[in-house]
mmCIF file of C-alpha atoms in Angstrom:
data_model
loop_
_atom_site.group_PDB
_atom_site.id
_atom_site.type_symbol
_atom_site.label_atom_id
_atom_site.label_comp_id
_atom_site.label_asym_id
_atom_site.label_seq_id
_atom_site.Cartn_x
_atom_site.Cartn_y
_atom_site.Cartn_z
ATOM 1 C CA UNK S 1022 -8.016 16.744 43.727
ATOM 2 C CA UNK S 1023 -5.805 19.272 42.563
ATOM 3 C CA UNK S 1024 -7.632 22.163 44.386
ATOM 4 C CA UNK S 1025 -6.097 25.813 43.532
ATOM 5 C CA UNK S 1026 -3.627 25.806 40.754
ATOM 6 C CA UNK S 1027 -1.102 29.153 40.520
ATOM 7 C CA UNK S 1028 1.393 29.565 37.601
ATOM 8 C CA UNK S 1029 3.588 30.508 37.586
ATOM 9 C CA UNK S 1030 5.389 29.690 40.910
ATOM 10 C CA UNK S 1031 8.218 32.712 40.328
ATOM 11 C CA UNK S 1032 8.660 35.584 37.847
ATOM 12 C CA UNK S 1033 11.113 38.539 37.097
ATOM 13 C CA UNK S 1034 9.533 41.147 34.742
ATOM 14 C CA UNK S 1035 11.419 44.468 33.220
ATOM 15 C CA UNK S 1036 9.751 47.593 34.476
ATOM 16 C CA UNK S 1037 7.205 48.344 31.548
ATOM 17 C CA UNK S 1038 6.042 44.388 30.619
ATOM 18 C CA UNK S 1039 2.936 43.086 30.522
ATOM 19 C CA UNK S 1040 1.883 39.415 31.973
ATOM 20 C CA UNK S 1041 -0.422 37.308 33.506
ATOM 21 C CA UNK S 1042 -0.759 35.101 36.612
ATOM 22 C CA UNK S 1043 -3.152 32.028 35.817
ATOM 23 C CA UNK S 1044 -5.120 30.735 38.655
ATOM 24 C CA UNK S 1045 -7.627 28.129 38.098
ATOM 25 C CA UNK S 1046 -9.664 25.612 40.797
ATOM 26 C CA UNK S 1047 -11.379 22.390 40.041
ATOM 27 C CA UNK S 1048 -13.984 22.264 43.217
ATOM 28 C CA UNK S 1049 -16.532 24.349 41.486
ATOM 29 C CA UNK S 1050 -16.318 27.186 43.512
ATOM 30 C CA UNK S 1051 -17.965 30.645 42.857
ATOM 31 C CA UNK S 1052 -16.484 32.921 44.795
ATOM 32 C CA UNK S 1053 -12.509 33.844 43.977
ATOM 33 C CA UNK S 1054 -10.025 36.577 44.336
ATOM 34 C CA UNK S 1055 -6.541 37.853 44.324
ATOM 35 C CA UNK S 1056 -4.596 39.201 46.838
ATOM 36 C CA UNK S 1057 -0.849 40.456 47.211
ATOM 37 C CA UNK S 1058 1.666 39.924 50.382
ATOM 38 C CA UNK S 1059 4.280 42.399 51.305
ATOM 39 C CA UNK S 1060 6.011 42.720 54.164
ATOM 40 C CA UNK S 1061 4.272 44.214 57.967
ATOM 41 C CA UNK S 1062 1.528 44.415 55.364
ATOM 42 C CA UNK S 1063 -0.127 41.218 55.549
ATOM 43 C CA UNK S 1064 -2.536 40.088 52.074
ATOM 44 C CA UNK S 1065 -4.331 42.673 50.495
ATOM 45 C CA UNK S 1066 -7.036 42.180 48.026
ATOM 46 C CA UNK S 1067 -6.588 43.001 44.656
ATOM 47 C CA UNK S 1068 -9.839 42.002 42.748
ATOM 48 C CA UNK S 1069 -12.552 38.996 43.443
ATOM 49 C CA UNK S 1070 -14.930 37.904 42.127
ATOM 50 C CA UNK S 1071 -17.891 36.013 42.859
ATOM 51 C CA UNK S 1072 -19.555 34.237 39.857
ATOM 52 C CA UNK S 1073 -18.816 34.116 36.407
ATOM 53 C CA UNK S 1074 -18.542 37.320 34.385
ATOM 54 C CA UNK S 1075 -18.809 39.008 37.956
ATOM 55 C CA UNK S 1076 -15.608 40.873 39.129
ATOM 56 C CA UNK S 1077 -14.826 43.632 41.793
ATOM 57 C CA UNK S 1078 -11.949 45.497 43.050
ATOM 58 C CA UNK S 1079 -10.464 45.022 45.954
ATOM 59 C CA UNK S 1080 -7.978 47.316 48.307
ATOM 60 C CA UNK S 1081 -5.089 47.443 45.782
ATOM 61 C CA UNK S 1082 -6.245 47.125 42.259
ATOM 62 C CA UNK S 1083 -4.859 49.752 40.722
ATOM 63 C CA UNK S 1084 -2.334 48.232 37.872
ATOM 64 C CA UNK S 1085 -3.959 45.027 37.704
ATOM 65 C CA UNK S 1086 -6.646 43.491 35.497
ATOM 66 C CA UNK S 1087 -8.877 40.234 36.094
ATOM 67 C CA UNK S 1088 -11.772 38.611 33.888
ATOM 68 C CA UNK S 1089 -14.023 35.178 35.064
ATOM 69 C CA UNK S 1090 -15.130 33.874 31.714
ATOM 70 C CA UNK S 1091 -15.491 30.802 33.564
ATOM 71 C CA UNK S 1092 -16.553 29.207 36.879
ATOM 72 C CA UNK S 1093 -12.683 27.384 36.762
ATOM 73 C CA UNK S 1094 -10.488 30.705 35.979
ATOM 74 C CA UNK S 1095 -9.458 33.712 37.470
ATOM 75 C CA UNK S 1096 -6.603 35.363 35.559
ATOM 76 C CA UNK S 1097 -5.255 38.240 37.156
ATOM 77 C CA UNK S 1098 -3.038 40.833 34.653
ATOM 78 C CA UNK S 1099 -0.783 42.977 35.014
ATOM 79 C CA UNK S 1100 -0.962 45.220 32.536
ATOM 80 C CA UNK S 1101 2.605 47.779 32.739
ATOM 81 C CA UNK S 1102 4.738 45.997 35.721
ATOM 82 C CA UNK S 1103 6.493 48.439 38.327
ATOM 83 C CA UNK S 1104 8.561 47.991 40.849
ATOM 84 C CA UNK S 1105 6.006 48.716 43.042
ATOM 85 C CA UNK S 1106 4.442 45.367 42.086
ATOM 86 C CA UNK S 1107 7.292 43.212 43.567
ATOM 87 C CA UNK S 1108 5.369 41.282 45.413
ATOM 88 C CA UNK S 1109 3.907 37.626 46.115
ATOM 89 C CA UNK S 1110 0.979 36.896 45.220
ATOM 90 C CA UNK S 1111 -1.914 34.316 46.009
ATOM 91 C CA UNK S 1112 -5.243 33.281 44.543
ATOM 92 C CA UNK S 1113 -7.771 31.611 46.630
ATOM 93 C CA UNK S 1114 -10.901 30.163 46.301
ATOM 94 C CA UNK S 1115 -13.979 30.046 48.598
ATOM 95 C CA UNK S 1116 -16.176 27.210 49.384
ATOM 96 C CA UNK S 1117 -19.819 29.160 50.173
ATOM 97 C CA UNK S 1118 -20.567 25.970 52.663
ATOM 98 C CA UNK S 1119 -17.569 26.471 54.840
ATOM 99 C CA UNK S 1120 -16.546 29.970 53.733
ATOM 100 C CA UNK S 1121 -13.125 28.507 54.249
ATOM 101 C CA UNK S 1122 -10.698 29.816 51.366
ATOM 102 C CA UNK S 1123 -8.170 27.287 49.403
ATOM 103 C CA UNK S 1124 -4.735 29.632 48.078
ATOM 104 C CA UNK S 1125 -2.716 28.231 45.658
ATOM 105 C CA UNK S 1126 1.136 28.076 46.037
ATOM 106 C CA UNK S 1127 1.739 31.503 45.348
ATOM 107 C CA UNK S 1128 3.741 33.323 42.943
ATOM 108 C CA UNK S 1129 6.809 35.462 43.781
ATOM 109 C CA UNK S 1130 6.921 37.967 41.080
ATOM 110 C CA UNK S 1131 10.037 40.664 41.243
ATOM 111 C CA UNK S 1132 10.219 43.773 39.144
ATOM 112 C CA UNK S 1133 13.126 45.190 37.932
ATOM 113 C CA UNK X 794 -15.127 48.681 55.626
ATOM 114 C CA UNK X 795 -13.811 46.148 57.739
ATOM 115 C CA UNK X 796 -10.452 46.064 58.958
ATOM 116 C CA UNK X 797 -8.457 43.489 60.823
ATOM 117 C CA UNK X 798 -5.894 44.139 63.177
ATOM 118 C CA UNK X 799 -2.893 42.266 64.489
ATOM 119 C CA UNK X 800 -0.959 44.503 67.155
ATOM 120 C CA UNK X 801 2.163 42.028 67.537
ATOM 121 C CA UNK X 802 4.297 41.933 64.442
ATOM 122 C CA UNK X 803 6.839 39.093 66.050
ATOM 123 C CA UNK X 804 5.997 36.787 68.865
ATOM 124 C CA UNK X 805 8.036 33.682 70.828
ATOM 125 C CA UNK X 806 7.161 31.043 73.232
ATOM 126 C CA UNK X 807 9.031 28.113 74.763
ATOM 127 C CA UNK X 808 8.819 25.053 72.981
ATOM 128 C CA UNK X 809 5.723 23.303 75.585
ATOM 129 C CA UNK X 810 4.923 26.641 76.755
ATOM 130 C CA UNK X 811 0.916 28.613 75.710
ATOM 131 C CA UNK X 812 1.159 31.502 73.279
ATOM 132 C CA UNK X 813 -1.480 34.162 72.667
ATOM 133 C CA UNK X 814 -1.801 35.951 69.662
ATOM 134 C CA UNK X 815 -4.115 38.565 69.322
ATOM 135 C CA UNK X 816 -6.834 39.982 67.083
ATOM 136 C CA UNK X 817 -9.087 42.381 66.673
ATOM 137 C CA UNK X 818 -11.609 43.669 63.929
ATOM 138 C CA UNK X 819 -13.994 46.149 62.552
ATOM 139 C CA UNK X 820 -17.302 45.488 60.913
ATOM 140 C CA UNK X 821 -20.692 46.989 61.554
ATOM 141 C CA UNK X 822 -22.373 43.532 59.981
ATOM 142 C CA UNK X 823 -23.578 41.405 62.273
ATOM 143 C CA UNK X 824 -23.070 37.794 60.223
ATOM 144 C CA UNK X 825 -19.449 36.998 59.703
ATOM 145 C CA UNK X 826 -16.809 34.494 59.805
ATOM 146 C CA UNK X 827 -13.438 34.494 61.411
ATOM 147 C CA UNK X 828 -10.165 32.486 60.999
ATOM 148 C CA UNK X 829 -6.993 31.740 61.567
ATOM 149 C CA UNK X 830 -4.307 30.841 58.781
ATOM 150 C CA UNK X 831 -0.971 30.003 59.428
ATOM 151 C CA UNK X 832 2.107 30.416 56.304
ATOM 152 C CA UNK X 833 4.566 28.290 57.233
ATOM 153 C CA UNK X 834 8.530 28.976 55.379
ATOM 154 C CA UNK X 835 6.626 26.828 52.363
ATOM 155 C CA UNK X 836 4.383 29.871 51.854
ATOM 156 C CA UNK X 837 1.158 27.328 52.077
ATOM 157 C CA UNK X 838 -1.552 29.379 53.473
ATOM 158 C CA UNK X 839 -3.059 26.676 56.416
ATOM 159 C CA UNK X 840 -6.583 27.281 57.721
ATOM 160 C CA UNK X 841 -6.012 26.516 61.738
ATOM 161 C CA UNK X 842 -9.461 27.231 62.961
ATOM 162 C CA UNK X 843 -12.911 28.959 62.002
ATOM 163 C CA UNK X 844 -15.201 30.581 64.838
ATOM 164 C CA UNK X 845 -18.594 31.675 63.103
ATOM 165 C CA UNK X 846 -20.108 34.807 64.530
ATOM 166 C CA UNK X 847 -24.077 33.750 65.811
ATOM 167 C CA UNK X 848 -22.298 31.092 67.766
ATOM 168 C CA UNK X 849 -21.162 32.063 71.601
ATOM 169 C CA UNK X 850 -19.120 28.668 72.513
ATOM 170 C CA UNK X 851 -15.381 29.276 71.416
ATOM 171 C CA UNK X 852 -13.966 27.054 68.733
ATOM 172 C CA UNK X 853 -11.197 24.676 69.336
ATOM 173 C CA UNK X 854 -9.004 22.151 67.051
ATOM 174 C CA UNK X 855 -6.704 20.372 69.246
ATOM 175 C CA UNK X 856 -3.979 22.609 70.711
ATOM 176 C CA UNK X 857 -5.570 25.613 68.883
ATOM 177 C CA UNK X 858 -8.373 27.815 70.886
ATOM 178 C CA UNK X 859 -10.028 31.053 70.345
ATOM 179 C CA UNK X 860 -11.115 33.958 72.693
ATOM 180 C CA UNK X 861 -14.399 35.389 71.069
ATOM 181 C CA UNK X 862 -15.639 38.237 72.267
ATOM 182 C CA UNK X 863 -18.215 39.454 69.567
ATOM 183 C CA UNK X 864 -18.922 43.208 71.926
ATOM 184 C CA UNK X 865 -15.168 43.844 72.187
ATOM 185 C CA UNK X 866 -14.834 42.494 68.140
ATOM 186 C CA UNK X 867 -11.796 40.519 69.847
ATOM 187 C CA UNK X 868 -10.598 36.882 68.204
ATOM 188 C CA UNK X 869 -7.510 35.671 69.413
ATOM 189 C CA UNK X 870 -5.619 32.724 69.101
ATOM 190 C CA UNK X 871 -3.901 30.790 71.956
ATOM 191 C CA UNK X 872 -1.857 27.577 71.004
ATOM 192 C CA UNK X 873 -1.239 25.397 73.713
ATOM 193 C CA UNK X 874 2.055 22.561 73.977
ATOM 194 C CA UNK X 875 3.815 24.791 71.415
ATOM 195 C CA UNK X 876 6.010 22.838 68.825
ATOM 196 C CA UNK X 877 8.911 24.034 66.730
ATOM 197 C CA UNK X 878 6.215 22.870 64.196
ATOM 198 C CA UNK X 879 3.948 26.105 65.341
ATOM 199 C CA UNK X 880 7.114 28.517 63.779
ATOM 200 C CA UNK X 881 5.155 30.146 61.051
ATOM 201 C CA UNK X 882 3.222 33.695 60.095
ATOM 202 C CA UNK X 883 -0.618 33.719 61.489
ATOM 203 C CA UNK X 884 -2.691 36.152 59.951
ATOM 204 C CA UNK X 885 -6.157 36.820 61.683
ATOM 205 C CA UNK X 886 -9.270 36.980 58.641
ATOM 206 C CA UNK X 887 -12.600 37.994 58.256
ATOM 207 C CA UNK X 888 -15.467 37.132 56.247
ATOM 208 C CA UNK X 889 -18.649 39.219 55.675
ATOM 209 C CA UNK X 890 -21.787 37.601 54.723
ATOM 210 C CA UNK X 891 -23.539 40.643 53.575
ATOM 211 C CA UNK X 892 -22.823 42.768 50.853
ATOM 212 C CA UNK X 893 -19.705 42.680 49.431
ATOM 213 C CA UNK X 894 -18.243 39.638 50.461
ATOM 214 C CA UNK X 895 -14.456 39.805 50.984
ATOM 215 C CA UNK X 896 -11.704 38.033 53.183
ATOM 216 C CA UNK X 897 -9.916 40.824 54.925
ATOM 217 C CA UNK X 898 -6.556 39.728 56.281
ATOM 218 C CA UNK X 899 -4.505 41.398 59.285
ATOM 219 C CA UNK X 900 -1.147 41.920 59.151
ATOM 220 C CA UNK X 901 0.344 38.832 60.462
ATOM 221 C CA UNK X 902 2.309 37.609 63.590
ATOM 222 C CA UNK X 903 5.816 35.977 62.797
ATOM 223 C CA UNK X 904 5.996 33.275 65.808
ATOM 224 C CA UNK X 905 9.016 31.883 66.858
ATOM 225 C CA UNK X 906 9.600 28.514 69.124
ATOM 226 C CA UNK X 907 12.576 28.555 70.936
ATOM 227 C CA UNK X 908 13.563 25.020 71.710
#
């Protein structure tokens, strides 16, 4: 059971270049999101979602893009990175039984 | 919105000593989940334990216990026998059943076991 998949694991982007994180989760679950971790900060979420073709922001979602076309995926984009965006970031998944959330590995993205 | 709150930034304990890390949050729903997640150096987020609002009796997993109080919206976390294997980031989280659902995260405690 491979549970939350996050790629990739670290990134360096130039200030001005577009990318995206892939997230994707095999237990069938409807409700996922994105969040970023910085420093004294603690995770802040970026955009959720919970269904297919269903998305919301979150606290931070300015700079960032995300689309469920699928139950599986949650693709978050970024779509001109700034330094401000150094950051690591998680995606998580919610079972609606247990309400408990499964993160992937995380992805340390730096900005330069 | 909801908010949640972690007031200690860096804790330590003595290896075999009890540890307290507090918690406390904002919501005006009445039907919500809290947890506790540690991040160990691996950055794995770890669920440690889940207390669900409606029910009074604290929740417990082993060495891990919560304080509930639901008037005071107070959830902490006391871990008891502390290992070096405890060393990690907790973050406090809520869930809200109604409306729009979203896992709020404090801003973590860094705890560190002196051996």
């Amino acid at each position: 059971n491979a549970g939350v998949t996050q790629t990739p694991k670290f990134q360096v982007l130039k200030t001005g270049q577009s990318m995206t994180l892939q997230c994707a989760q095999d237990m069938n679950h409807e409700y996922m999101s994105w969040y970023r971790q910085d420093p004294g900060m603690g995770l802040r979420l970026i955009h959720y979602s919970v269904g297919a073709g269903i998305t919301d922001q979150g606290e931070v979602p300015n700079g960032y893009n995300v689309s469920r076309s699928t139950t599986e995926d949650f693709p978050l984009r970024l779509l001109s990175a700034a330094p401000s965006q150094t950051s690591v970031y998680f995606c998580a998944s919610e079972s609606p039984l247990s309400t408990e959330a499964f993160f992937g590995q995380g992805t340390r993205l730096t900005v330069v | 919105a909801q908010t949640v709150t972690q007031s200690q930034p860096e804790m330590s304990v003595q290896e075999a000593e009890t540890v307290t890390l507090s918690c406390t949050y904002d919501t005006s729903e009445s039907d919500y989940y809290l947890f506790w997640y540690k991040q160990p150096p691996s950055r794995q987020m770890i669920l440690v334990i889940r207390q669900e609002a409606y029910k009074q009796q604290n929740a417990t997993e082993n060495r891990f216990s919560v304080n509930f109080q639901k008037a005071a919206k107070s959830f902490s976390l006391k871990i008891s026998d502390s290992q070096l294997g405890d060393a990690a980031m907790y973050f406090c989280a809520a869930f809200i059943i109604q409306g729009a659902q979203k896992l709020v995260f404090g801003q973590g405690t860094r705890l560190t076991i002196n051996p």
